[in-house]
Amino acid sequence: MKKILFLLLTGFAATAQILSPIQKSHPQMDDKRLAYIDTVMEEYIQKNWMVGSTTLVIKDNSVVYFKSNGYADLANKKPMTNEAIYRIMSQTKAITSVAIMQLFEQGKLRLDQPVGDFISEFATQQVLKDFNPADSSYTTEPAKRKITIRDLLSHRSGIDYAAIGSPKMQAIYAKAGIPSGLGNFNAVLLDKMKSLGRLPLAHQPGEKFTYGLNTDLLGCLVEVITGKTLEDYFKANIFEPLGMKDSYFTVPLEKSSRMPKVYTENADKQIIPWDPNFRNLDPNYPLYPHTYFSGGAGLSMSTFDYATFLQMLLNGGVYNGKQILGRRTIELMTSPQINMGNDDFGLGFSITSKKSAQLNVTSEGSYGWGGYYGTTYWVDPKEKIVALIMTQHTPNSHGDYGDKIENIIYGSLKK
């Protein structure tokens, strides 16, 4: 009898780890209060502040809210659905960070190991000293130390962003042909990262938080260390074990109809379609064949797929009986490494600080990030909550809906 009971309990535990996309009531969540999310989103859509969105909330490994509002294609009045495949842009960074930490667990790298051990162009680097905006020329001084893998994970290496970084570094990167990782282009990741290694850092390694191409370089390290493309590595070591069937660098043509249109705003803050030439970023890039797999911004996936990935993290690295990452490794990733204002940053995630938790409803120690086109997520280990809000709209002059939804979620907790 004890043996049967043990098998039943362990079987239940294994099954409980598998998320169902079907929304269910939870004894600790007030469904009527959660429904305020509908009210907020419909208001924004009716006022033409938003075209469409998908919101998903998980509590204790159970989906308590999963609904799409508005349109995937406003001109054709095509409704947004829960099956939509979103361009997640910088939410790709969490996936790449997990891949690096898998290699860390396998003994293939150390966090404080110099990047130059793997890519020689990063062995001896310079730091920007003086810059001439007239011709993008510059002078440099030696870096005081080598940049490390920990620096890349916590964005304190001194590497900036092409296209969206500081004006000085944008100019330097543009002159050298360094891509931002956003969109589609014909290039080889390792070639571009080698070129990046020959350019100056924006500041001394470890000096401060600078959001940049760090995670693209981490993706390149995955390719160099494993001998696989980032696409193949993700598929074999993260997507397939987790059952993530709608996660791609290149979205199959048969699934292209599930991708929402991308929107922006004109000078009068009216929503307009994103023109393929706007900011040199064609929103159809997920449909083009790729050779450059951006670990910082290249993925597209469904809301439920990303929720599955986040639930794995909340479970301590386990999902559906598969150990993707160790529990202690995830604790390390979600521990503060550097301060970036009100909040901290860990190894791949922003982290809600004590100060921030005193000002807002999200618990201290929660972690998350977002994507350029309007996607965002967070994980709250204290309340066992995973939340995602997905749109395809940037910039958004009415982006405060995120704060409102956050307040609604925590206001729905019964005890």
Tab-separated table of C-alpha atoms in Angstrom:
chain	number	residue	atom	x	y	z
A	1	MET	CA	0.000	0.000	0.000
A	2	LYS	CA	2.841	2.384	0.895
A	3	LYS	CA	4.519	1.624	-2.415
A	4	ILE	CA	1.323	2.342	-4.348
A	5	LEU	CA	0.815	5.572	-2.416
A	6	PHE	CA	4.412	6.618	-3.161
A	7	LEU	CA	3.962	5.935	-6.879
A	8	LEU	CA	0.705	7.888	-6.926
A	9	LEU	CA	2.262	10.856	-5.149
A	10	THR	CA	5.422	10.911	-7.266
A	11	GLY	CA	3.337	10.498	-10.410
A	12	PHE	CA	1.175	13.412	-9.348
A	13	ALA	CA	4.256	15.556	-8.652
A	14	ALA	CA	5.674	14.858	-12.105
A	15	THR	CA	2.336	15.637	-13.748
A	16	ALA	CA	1.876	18.802	-11.692
A	17	GLN	CA	5.044	20.215	-13.194
A	18	ILE	CA	3.440	20.288	-16.651
A	19	LEU	CA	1.598	23.525	-17.311
A	20	SER	CA	-1.812	23.457	-18.933
A	21	PRO	CA	-2.834	26.462	-21.043
A	22	ILE	CA	-6.383	26.102	-19.722
A	23	GLN	CA	-7.220	28.849	-17.255
A	24	LYS	CA	-8.349	27.557	-13.849
A	25	SER	CA	-9.478	29.120	-10.586
A	26	HIS	CA	-7.012	29.121	-7.702
A	27	PRO	CA	-8.073	29.117	-4.022
A	28	GLN	CA	-5.626	31.927	-3.256
A	29	MET	CA	-6.628	34.138	-6.196
A	30	ASP	CA	-9.802	36.176	-6.646
A	31	ASP	CA	-11.077	35.582	-10.198
A	32	LYS	CA	-13.289	38.666	-10.168
A	33	ARG	CA	-10.350	40.865	-9.277
A	34	LEU	CA	-8.153	39.242	-11.938
A	35	ALA	CA	-10.855	40.084	-14.474
A	36	TYR	CA	-9.960	43.749	-14.003
A	37	ILE	CA	-7.145	42.963	-16.457
A	38	ASP	CA	-9.853	42.608	-19.128
A	39	THR	CA	-11.239	46.009	-18.193
A	40	VAL	CA	-7.862	47.729	-18.439
A	41	MET	CA	-6.862	46.142	-21.727
A	42	GLU	CA	-10.217	46.737	-23.381
A	43	GLU	CA	-10.116	50.375	-22.291
A	44	TYR	CA	-6.714	50.855	-23.908
A	45	ILE	CA	-7.884	49.188	-27.107
A	46	GLN	CA	-11.109	51.193	-27.262
A	47	LYS	CA	-9.158	54.432	-26.777
A	48	ASN	CA	-6.722	53.419	-29.544
A	49	TRP	CA	-3.836	53.322	-27.068
A	50	MET	CA	-3.061	49.717	-27.959
A	51	VAL	CA	-3.808	47.363	-30.854
A	52	GLY	CA	-3.593	43.951	-29.185
A	53	SER	CA	-2.029	42.004	-26.351
A	54	THR	CA	-1.789	38.685	-24.548
A	55	THR	CA	-1.579	38.425	-20.762
A	56	LEU	CA	-0.732	35.230	-18.893
A	57	VAL	CA	-0.546	34.748	-15.117
A	58	ILE	CA	0.553	31.591	-13.327
A	59	LYS	CA	0.160	30.912	-9.612
A	60	ASP	CA	1.615	27.758	-8.034
A	61	ASN	CA	2.219	26.065	-11.392
A	62	SER	CA	-1.353	26.681	-12.557
A	63	VAL	CA	-2.535	29.146	-15.209
A	64	VAL	CA	-4.998	31.478	-13.483
A	65	TYR	CA	-5.324	34.027	-16.290
A	66	PHE	CA	-4.640	33.650	-20.005
A	67	LYS	CA	-6.381	35.982	-22.383
A	68	SER	CA	-5.714	37.988	-25.534
A	69	ASN	CA	-7.344	41.329	-26.284
A	70	GLY	CA	-7.666	43.455	-29.372
A	71	TYR	CA	-6.180	42.669	-32.753
A	72	ALA	CA	-3.175	40.949	-34.258
A	73	ASP	CA	-3.859	42.939	-37.448
A	74	LEU	CA	-5.824	46.148	-36.960
A	75	ALA	CA	-6.434	46.903	-40.651
A	76	ASN	CA	-8.037	43.503	-41.236
A	77	LYS	CA	-9.638	43.280	-37.774
A	78	LYS	CA	-7.908	39.973	-37.163
A	79	PRO	CA	-8.338	39.107	-33.457
A	80	MET	CA	-5.325	38.524	-31.237
A	81	THR	CA	-5.253	34.939	-29.929
A	82	ASN	CA	-3.369	33.066	-27.224
A	83	GLU	CA	-1.529	31.186	-29.984
A	84	ALA	CA	0.149	34.354	-31.289
A	85	ILE	CA	3.904	34.089	-31.853
A	86	TYR	CA	5.592	37.266	-30.620
A	87	ARG	CA	8.937	38.801	-31.533
A	88	ILE	CA	10.384	38.733	-28.028
A	89	MET	CA	13.579	40.662	-28.803
A	90	SER	CA	15.537	41.107	-25.525
A	91	GLN	CA	13.577	38.403	-23.751
A	92	THR	CA	15.942	36.199	-25.759
A	93	LYS	CA	18.631	37.192	-23.247
A	94	ALA	CA	17.227	34.971	-20.500
A	95	ILE	CA	17.364	31.924	-22.788
A	96	THR	CA	20.988	32.641	-23.741
A	97	SER	CA	21.925	33.234	-20.103
A	98	VAL	CA	20.494	29.834	-19.172
A	99	ALA	CA	22.473	28.227	-22.001
A	100	ILE	CA	25.698	29.765	-20.665
A	101	MET	CA	24.892	28.559	-17.152
A	102	GLN	CA	24.318	25.049	-18.472
A	103	LEU	CA	27.884	25.125	-19.790
A	104	PHE	CA	28.991	26.544	-16.430
A	105	GLU	CA	27.410	23.540	-14.698
A	106	GLN	CA	29.223	21.199	-17.101
A	107	GLY	CA	32.594	22.688	-16.191
A	108	LYS	CA	33.150	24.160	-19.648
A	109	LEU	CA	33.590	27.701	-18.355
A	110	ARG	CA	33.946	29.725	-15.160
A	111	LEU	CA	32.020	32.919	-14.446
A	112	ASP	CA	35.167	34.930	-13.740
A	113	GLN	CA	37.017	33.451	-16.694
A	114	PRO	CA	38.187	36.020	-19.282
A	115	VAL	CA	36.242	36.046	-22.533
A	116	GLY	CA	39.616	36.227	-24.260
A	117	ASP	CA	40.251	32.600	-23.282
A	118	PHE	CA	37.686	31.647	-25.924
A	119	ILE	CA	37.893	34.516	-28.445
A	120	SER	CA	41.410	35.959	-28.717
A	121	GLU	CA	40.211	39.388	-29.900
A	122	PHE	CA	38.983	40.037	-26.344
A	123	ALA	CA	42.307	39.099	-24.710
A	124	THR	CA	43.700	42.650	-24.668
A	125	GLN	CA	41.213	45.496	-24.879
A	126	GLN	CA	41.168	49.268	-24.855
A	127	VAL	CA	38.740	51.738	-23.268
A	128	LEU	CA	37.394	54.833	-25.030
A	129	LYS	CA	39.141	58.027	-23.884
A	130	ASP	CA	38.380	60.835	-26.360
A	131	PHE	CA	35.864	60.844	-29.222
A	132	ASN	CA	35.578	63.155	-32.230
A	133	PRO	CA	31.958	63.254	-33.499
A	134	ALA	CA	33.032	64.858	-36.774
A	135	ASP	CA	34.616	61.675	-38.111
A	136	SER	CA	34.015	59.105	-35.330
A	137	SER	CA	37.725	58.934	-34.607
A	138	TYR	CA	38.834	58.276	-31.042
A	139	THR	CA	41.679	57.704	-28.649
A	140	THR	CA	41.903	54.930	-26.073
A	141	GLU	CA	43.597	53.810	-22.903
A	142	PRO	CA	44.266	50.225	-21.776
A	143	ALA	CA	41.565	48.328	-19.912
A	144	LYS	CA	42.570	47.759	-16.291
A	145	ARG	CA	41.494	44.139	-16.493
A	146	LYS	CA	40.030	41.626	-18.912
A	147	ILE	CA	36.266	41.325	-19.304
A	148	THR	CA	34.771	38.121	-17.921
A	149	ILE	CA	31.714	35.991	-18.532
A	150	ARG	CA	30.240	37.365	-15.297
A	151	ASP	CA	30.677	40.871	-16.721
A	152	LEU	CA	28.703	39.883	-19.810
A	153	LEU	CA	25.865	38.276	-17.836
A	154	SER	CA	25.521	41.357	-15.615
A	155	HIS	CA	26.085	43.983	-18.373
A	156	ARG	CA	29.081	45.572	-16.703
A	157	SER	CA	31.714	44.749	-19.322
A	158	GLY	CA	31.736	48.189	-20.957
A	159	ILE	CA	30.285	46.815	-24.196
A	160	ASP	CA	27.516	49.131	-25.449
A	161	TYR	CA	24.672	48.629	-27.943
A	162	ALA	CA	24.777	49.322	-31.669
A	163	ALA	CA	21.779	51.384	-32.930
A	164	ILE	CA	20.243	51.907	-29.467
A	165	GLY	CA	23.274	52.639	-27.282
A	166	SER	CA	25.142	55.849	-26.469
A	167	PRO	CA	25.748	58.201	-29.439
A	168	LYS	CA	29.537	57.761	-29.248
A	169	MET	CA	29.451	53.992	-29.256
A	170	GLN	CA	26.676	53.866	-31.861
A	171	ALA	CA	28.946	55.828	-34.207
A	172	ILE	CA	31.967	53.627	-33.490
A	173	TYR	CA	29.981	50.423	-33.963
A	174	ALA	CA	28.319	51.697	-37.144
A	175	LYS	CA	31.674	52.548	-38.687
A	176	ALA	CA	32.901	49.027	-37.897
A	177	GLY	CA	29.710	47.359	-39.191
A	178	ILE	CA	28.623	45.931	-35.824
A	179	PRO	CA	24.904	44.968	-35.881
A	180	SER	CA	22.499	45.501	-32.996
A	181	GLY	CA	21.115	41.986	-33.231
A	182	LEU	CA	17.669	43.461	-33.926
A	183	GLY	CA	16.140	42.346	-37.215
A	184	ASN	CA	17.640	40.566	-40.188
A	185	PHE	CA	21.066	40.818	-41.787
A	186	ASN	CA	23.546	38.553	-43.518
A	187	ALA	CA	26.534	38.014	-41.243
A	188	VAL	CA	28.433	35.404	-39.272
A	189	LEU	CA	28.095	35.878	-35.509
A	190	LEU	CA	31.702	34.972	-34.686
A	191	ASP	CA	33.085	37.344	-37.339
A	192	LYS	CA	31.120	40.279	-35.933
A	193	MET	CA	32.015	39.446	-32.341
A	194	LYS	CA	35.707	39.306	-33.291
A	195	SER	CA	35.299	42.779	-34.799
A	196	LEU	CA	33.597	43.927	-31.595
A	197	GLY	CA	36.578	42.670	-29.597
A	198	ARG	CA	38.907	44.972	-31.532
A	199	LEU	CA	36.839	48.062	-30.622
A	200	PRO	CA	37.111	50.116	-27.428
A	201	LEU	CA	34.939	49.548	-24.389
A	202	ALA	CA	32.684	52.410	-23.280
A	203	HIS	CA	34.183	52.265	-19.772
A	204	GLN	CA	36.423	50.152	-17.588
A	205	PRO	CA	35.164	46.581	-16.981
A	206	GLY	CA	33.057	46.290	-13.839
A	207	GLU	CA	32.726	50.064	-13.462
A	208	LYS	CA	28.959	50.290	-14.014
A	209	PHE	CA	25.891	48.777	-15.670
A	210	THR	CA	25.738	49.464	-19.418
A	211	TYR	CA	23.096	47.640	-21.406
A	212	GLY	CA	24.786	46.331	-24.517
A	213	LEU	CA	25.724	43.521	-26.868
A	214	ASN	CA	26.924	41.387	-23.968
A	215	THR	CA	24.372	38.644	-24.563
A	216	ASP	CA	25.085	38.447	-28.289
A	217	LEU	CA	28.677	37.760	-27.261
A	218	LEU	CA	27.456	35.133	-24.772
A	219	GLY	CA	25.543	33.456	-27.601
A	220	CYS	CA	28.727	33.437	-29.637
A	221	LEU	CA	30.535	31.778	-26.722
A	222	VAL	CA	27.886	29.034	-26.699
A	223	GLU	CA	28.611	28.428	-30.389
A	224	VAL	CA	32.393	28.478	-29.924
A	225	ILE	CA	32.373	26.158	-26.902
A	226	THR	CA	29.812	23.638	-28.184
A	227	GLY	CA	30.521	23.733	-31.920
A	228	LYS	CA	26.769	24.109	-32.532
A	229	THR	CA	24.775	27.063	-33.799
A	230	LEU	CA	22.802	28.847	-31.104
A	231	GLU	CA	19.637	27.758	-32.900
A	232	ASP	CA	20.598	24.073	-32.675
A	233	TYR	CA	21.803	24.374	-29.088
A	234	PHE	CA	18.591	26.004	-27.877
A	235	LYS	CA	16.470	23.424	-29.647
A	236	ALA	CA	18.314	20.402	-28.241
A	237	ASN	CA	18.998	21.633	-24.707
A	238	ILE	CA	16.112	23.947	-23.839
A	239	PHE	CA	13.188	23.965	-26.275
A	240	GLU	CA	12.728	20.234	-26.903
A	241	PRO	CA	13.233	19.124	-23.270
A	242	LEU	CA	10.676	21.717	-22.146
A	243	GLY	CA	8.208	20.954	-24.932
A	244	MET	CA	8.480	24.479	-26.344
A	245	LYS	CA	7.062	23.912	-29.831
A	246	ASP	CA	6.591	27.540	-30.878
A	247	SER	CA	10.065	28.988	-30.259
A	248	TYR	CA	12.248	29.981	-33.208
A	249	PHE	CA	14.964	32.156	-34.645
A	250	THR	CA	13.272	31.570	-38.008
A	251	VAL	CA	9.514	31.077	-37.785
A	252	PRO	CA	8.261	28.381	-40.224
A	253	LEU	CA	6.109	29.735	-43.043
A	254	GLU	CA	3.214	27.527	-41.958
A	255	LYS	CA	3.165	29.434	-38.653
A	256	SER	CA	3.738	32.908	-40.096
A	257	SER	CA	0.024	33.770	-39.918
A	258	ARG	CA	0.282	33.541	-36.120
A	259	MET	CA	2.643	36.522	-35.934
A	260	PRO	CA	0.927	39.813	-35.010
A	261	LYS	CA	1.672	42.979	-36.928
A	262	VAL	CA	4.061	45.470	-35.323
A	263	TYR	CA	2.969	49.025	-34.518
A	264	THR	CA	4.510	52.318	-33.501
A	265	GLU	CA	3.246	55.915	-33.087
A	266	ASN	CA	3.402	59.038	-35.205
A	267	ALA	CA	4.257	62.531	-33.993
A	268	ASP	CA	0.696	62.935	-32.680
A	269	LYS	CA	1.033	59.683	-30.679
A	270	GLN	CA	-1.450	57.924	-32.941
A	271	ILE	CA	-0.850	54.212	-33.564
A	272	ILE	CA	0.461	53.406	-37.050
A	273	PRO	CA	1.891	50.229	-38.633
A	274	TRP	CA	5.638	49.786	-38.315
A	275	ASP	CA	7.097	50.562	-41.737
A	276	PRO	CA	9.721	47.993	-42.870
A	277	ASN	CA	12.216	50.848	-43.315
A	278	PHE	CA	11.556	52.470	-39.933
A	279	ARG	CA	14.761	52.413	-37.850
A	280	ASN	CA	16.155	49.988	-40.451
A	281	LEU	CA	14.210	47.217	-38.777
A	282	ASP	CA	11.934	45.108	-40.972
A	283	PRO	CA	9.396	43.369	-38.683
A	284	ASN	CA	9.286	40.425	-41.086
A	285	TYR	CA	12.798	39.403	-40.018
A	286	PRO	CA	11.615	36.227	-38.205
A	287	LEU	CA	10.489	34.828	-41.576
A	288	TYR	CA	13.847	35.242	-43.326
A	289	PRO	CA	16.503	32.496	-43.227
A	290	HIS	CA	19.108	33.281	-40.577
A	291	THR	CA	22.854	32.796	-40.378
A	292	TYR	CA	23.329	35.278	-37.513
A	293	PHE	CA	21.677	34.038	-34.328
A	294	SER	CA	21.415	36.955	-31.927
A	295	GLY	CA	21.489	35.707	-28.341
A	296	GLY	CA	20.401	39.160	-27.261
A	297	ALA	CA	17.354	39.731	-29.444
A	298	GLY	CA	16.723	37.087	-32.111
A	299	LEU	CA	13.922	34.820	-30.902
A	300	SER	CA	10.179	34.706	-31.527
A	301	MET	CA	7.836	32.513	-29.514
A	302	SER	CA	4.362	32.047	-28.113
A	303	THR	CA	3.388	33.421	-24.715
A	304	PHE	CA	2.778	29.927	-23.377
A	305	ASP	CA	6.205	28.711	-24.507
A	306	TYR	CA	7.927	31.543	-22.664
A	307	ALA	CA	5.757	30.890	-19.611
A	308	THR	CA	6.926	27.270	-19.687
A	309	PHE	CA	10.542	28.424	-19.673
A	310	LEU	CA	9.874	30.751	-16.727
A	311	GLN	CA	7.999	28.062	-14.811
A	312	MET	CA	11.072	25.849	-15.160
A	313	LEU	CA	13.142	28.570	-13.488
A	314	LEU	CA	10.590	28.943	-10.699
A	315	ASN	CA	10.614	25.162	-10.214
A	316	GLY	CA	14.332	25.273	-9.489
A	317	GLY	CA	15.378	24.204	-12.971
A	318	VAL	CA	13.043	21.200	-13.302
A	319	TYR	CA	10.079	20.816	-15.639
A	320	ASN	CA	8.260	17.691	-16.779
A	321	GLY	CA	10.893	15.552	-15.091
A	322	LYS	CA	13.723	17.253	-17.031
A	323	GLN	CA	16.522	19.002	-15.125
A	324	ILE	CA	17.406	21.993	-17.312
A	325	LEU	CA	19.469	23.820	-14.726
A	326	GLY	CA	20.442	23.313	-11.089
A	327	ARG	CA	18.489	24.964	-8.270
A	328	ARG	CA	21.542	26.668	-6.795
A	329	THR	CA	22.561	27.942	-10.231
A	330	ILE	CA	19.211	29.694	-10.601
A	331	GLU	CA	19.605	31.184	-7.127
A	332	LEU	CA	22.976	32.543	-8.245
A	333	MET	CA	21.538	33.957	-11.472
A	334	THR	CA	18.833	35.787	-9.530
A	335	SER	CA	21.204	37.214	-6.901
A	336	PRO	CA	22.239	40.888	-7.200
A	337	GLN	CA	25.539	41.424	-9.008
A	338	ILE	CA	25.331	45.160	-9.722
A	339	ASN	CA	22.967	48.013	-8.893
A	340	MET	CA	21.267	49.869	-11.755
A	341	GLY	CA	19.181	52.430	-9.858
A	342	ASN	CA	16.168	51.376	-7.822
A	343	ASP	CA	16.708	47.751	-8.744
A	344	ASP	CA	19.618	45.346	-9.112
A	345	PHE	CA	20.800	43.139	-11.942
A	346	GLY	CA	21.827	39.513	-11.611
A	347	LEU	CA	23.166	37.107	-14.218
A	348	GLY	CA	20.642	37.724	-16.990
A	349	PHE	CA	17.750	39.331	-15.106
A	350	SER	CA	16.773	42.551	-13.360
A	351	ILE	CA	15.979	41.916	-9.697
A	352	THR	CA	13.465	43.723	-7.503
A	353	SER	CA	15.410	45.277	-4.627
A	354	LYS	CA	14.232	45.842	-1.076
A	355	LYS	CA	13.836	49.543	-1.860
A	356	SER	CA	11.737	48.841	-4.944
A	357	ALA	CA	9.577	46.296	-3.088
A	358	GLN	CA	8.810	48.979	-0.503
A	359	LEU	CA	7.507	51.250	-3.265
A	360	ASN	CA	5.614	48.680	-5.376
A	361	VAL	CA	3.646	45.456	-4.971
A	362	THR	CA	6.166	43.085	-6.558
A	363	SER	CA	8.042	41.064	-3.942
A	364	GLU	CA	11.707	41.603	-3.180
A	365	GLY	CA	13.757	39.082	-5.143
A	366	SER	CA	11.396	38.939	-8.105
A	367	TYR	CA	13.223	38.893	-11.438
A	368	GLY	CA	12.372	39.702	-15.030
A	369	TRP	CA	13.056	41.757	-18.153
A	370	GLY	CA	11.351	42.743	-21.399
A	371	GLY	CA	11.693	43.119	-25.149
A	372	TYR	CA	12.049	46.042	-27.537
A	373	TYR	CA	8.698	45.499	-29.240
A	374	GLY	CA	6.686	45.700	-26.018
A	375	THR	CA	6.897	42.297	-24.311
A	376	THR	CA	7.628	41.941	-20.599
A	377	TYR	CA	7.703	39.295	-17.873
A	378	TRP	CA	8.540	38.713	-14.239
A	379	VAL	CA	8.839	35.803	-11.826
A	380	ASP	CA	8.014	36.194	-8.124
A	381	PRO	CA	9.535	33.301	-6.135
A	382	LYS	CA	7.921	34.439	-2.877
A	383	GLU	CA	4.358	34.360	-4.232
A	384	LYS	CA	5.096	31.595	-6.797
A	385	ILE	CA	3.834	33.855	-9.587
A	386	VAL	CA	4.861	34.012	-13.251
A	387	ALA	CA	3.422	36.868	-15.312
A	388	LEU	CA	3.771	37.904	-18.956
A	389	ILE	CA	2.325	40.866	-20.833
A	390	MET	CA	2.916	40.675	-24.584
A	391	THR	CA	2.363	43.357	-27.220
A	392	GLN	CA	4.023	44.412	-30.479
A	393	HIS	CA	4.017	48.188	-30.083
A	394	THR	CA	6.937	50.559	-29.475
A	395	PRO	CA	7.318	53.279	-28.438
A	396	ASN	CA	4.090	53.351	-26.472
A	397	SER	CA	3.059	56.641	-24.870
A	398	HIS	CA	0.462	54.730	-22.815
A	399	GLY	CA	2.734	52.051	-21.448
A	400	ASP	CA	1.462	52.387	-17.894
A	401	TYR	CA	-0.891	49.428	-18.453
A	402	GLY	CA	1.945	47.210	-17.192
A	403	ASP	CA	1.932	48.827	-13.771
A	404	LYS	CA	-1.853	48.591	-13.621
A	405	ILE	CA	-1.857	44.881	-14.469
A	406	GLU	CA	0.848	44.243	-11.890
A	407	ASN	CA	-1.293	45.941	-9.228
A	408	ILE	CA	-4.339	43.916	-10.289
A	409	ILE	CA	-2.467	40.611	-10.035
A	410	TYR	CA	-1.197	41.253	-6.517
A	411	GLY	CA	-4.507	42.777	-5.479
A	412	SER	CA	-6.116	39.446	-6.424
A	413	LEU	CA	-4.162	37.494	-3.806
A	414	LYS	CA	-6.495	36.325	-1.036
A	415	LYS	CA	-3.884	35.340	1.533
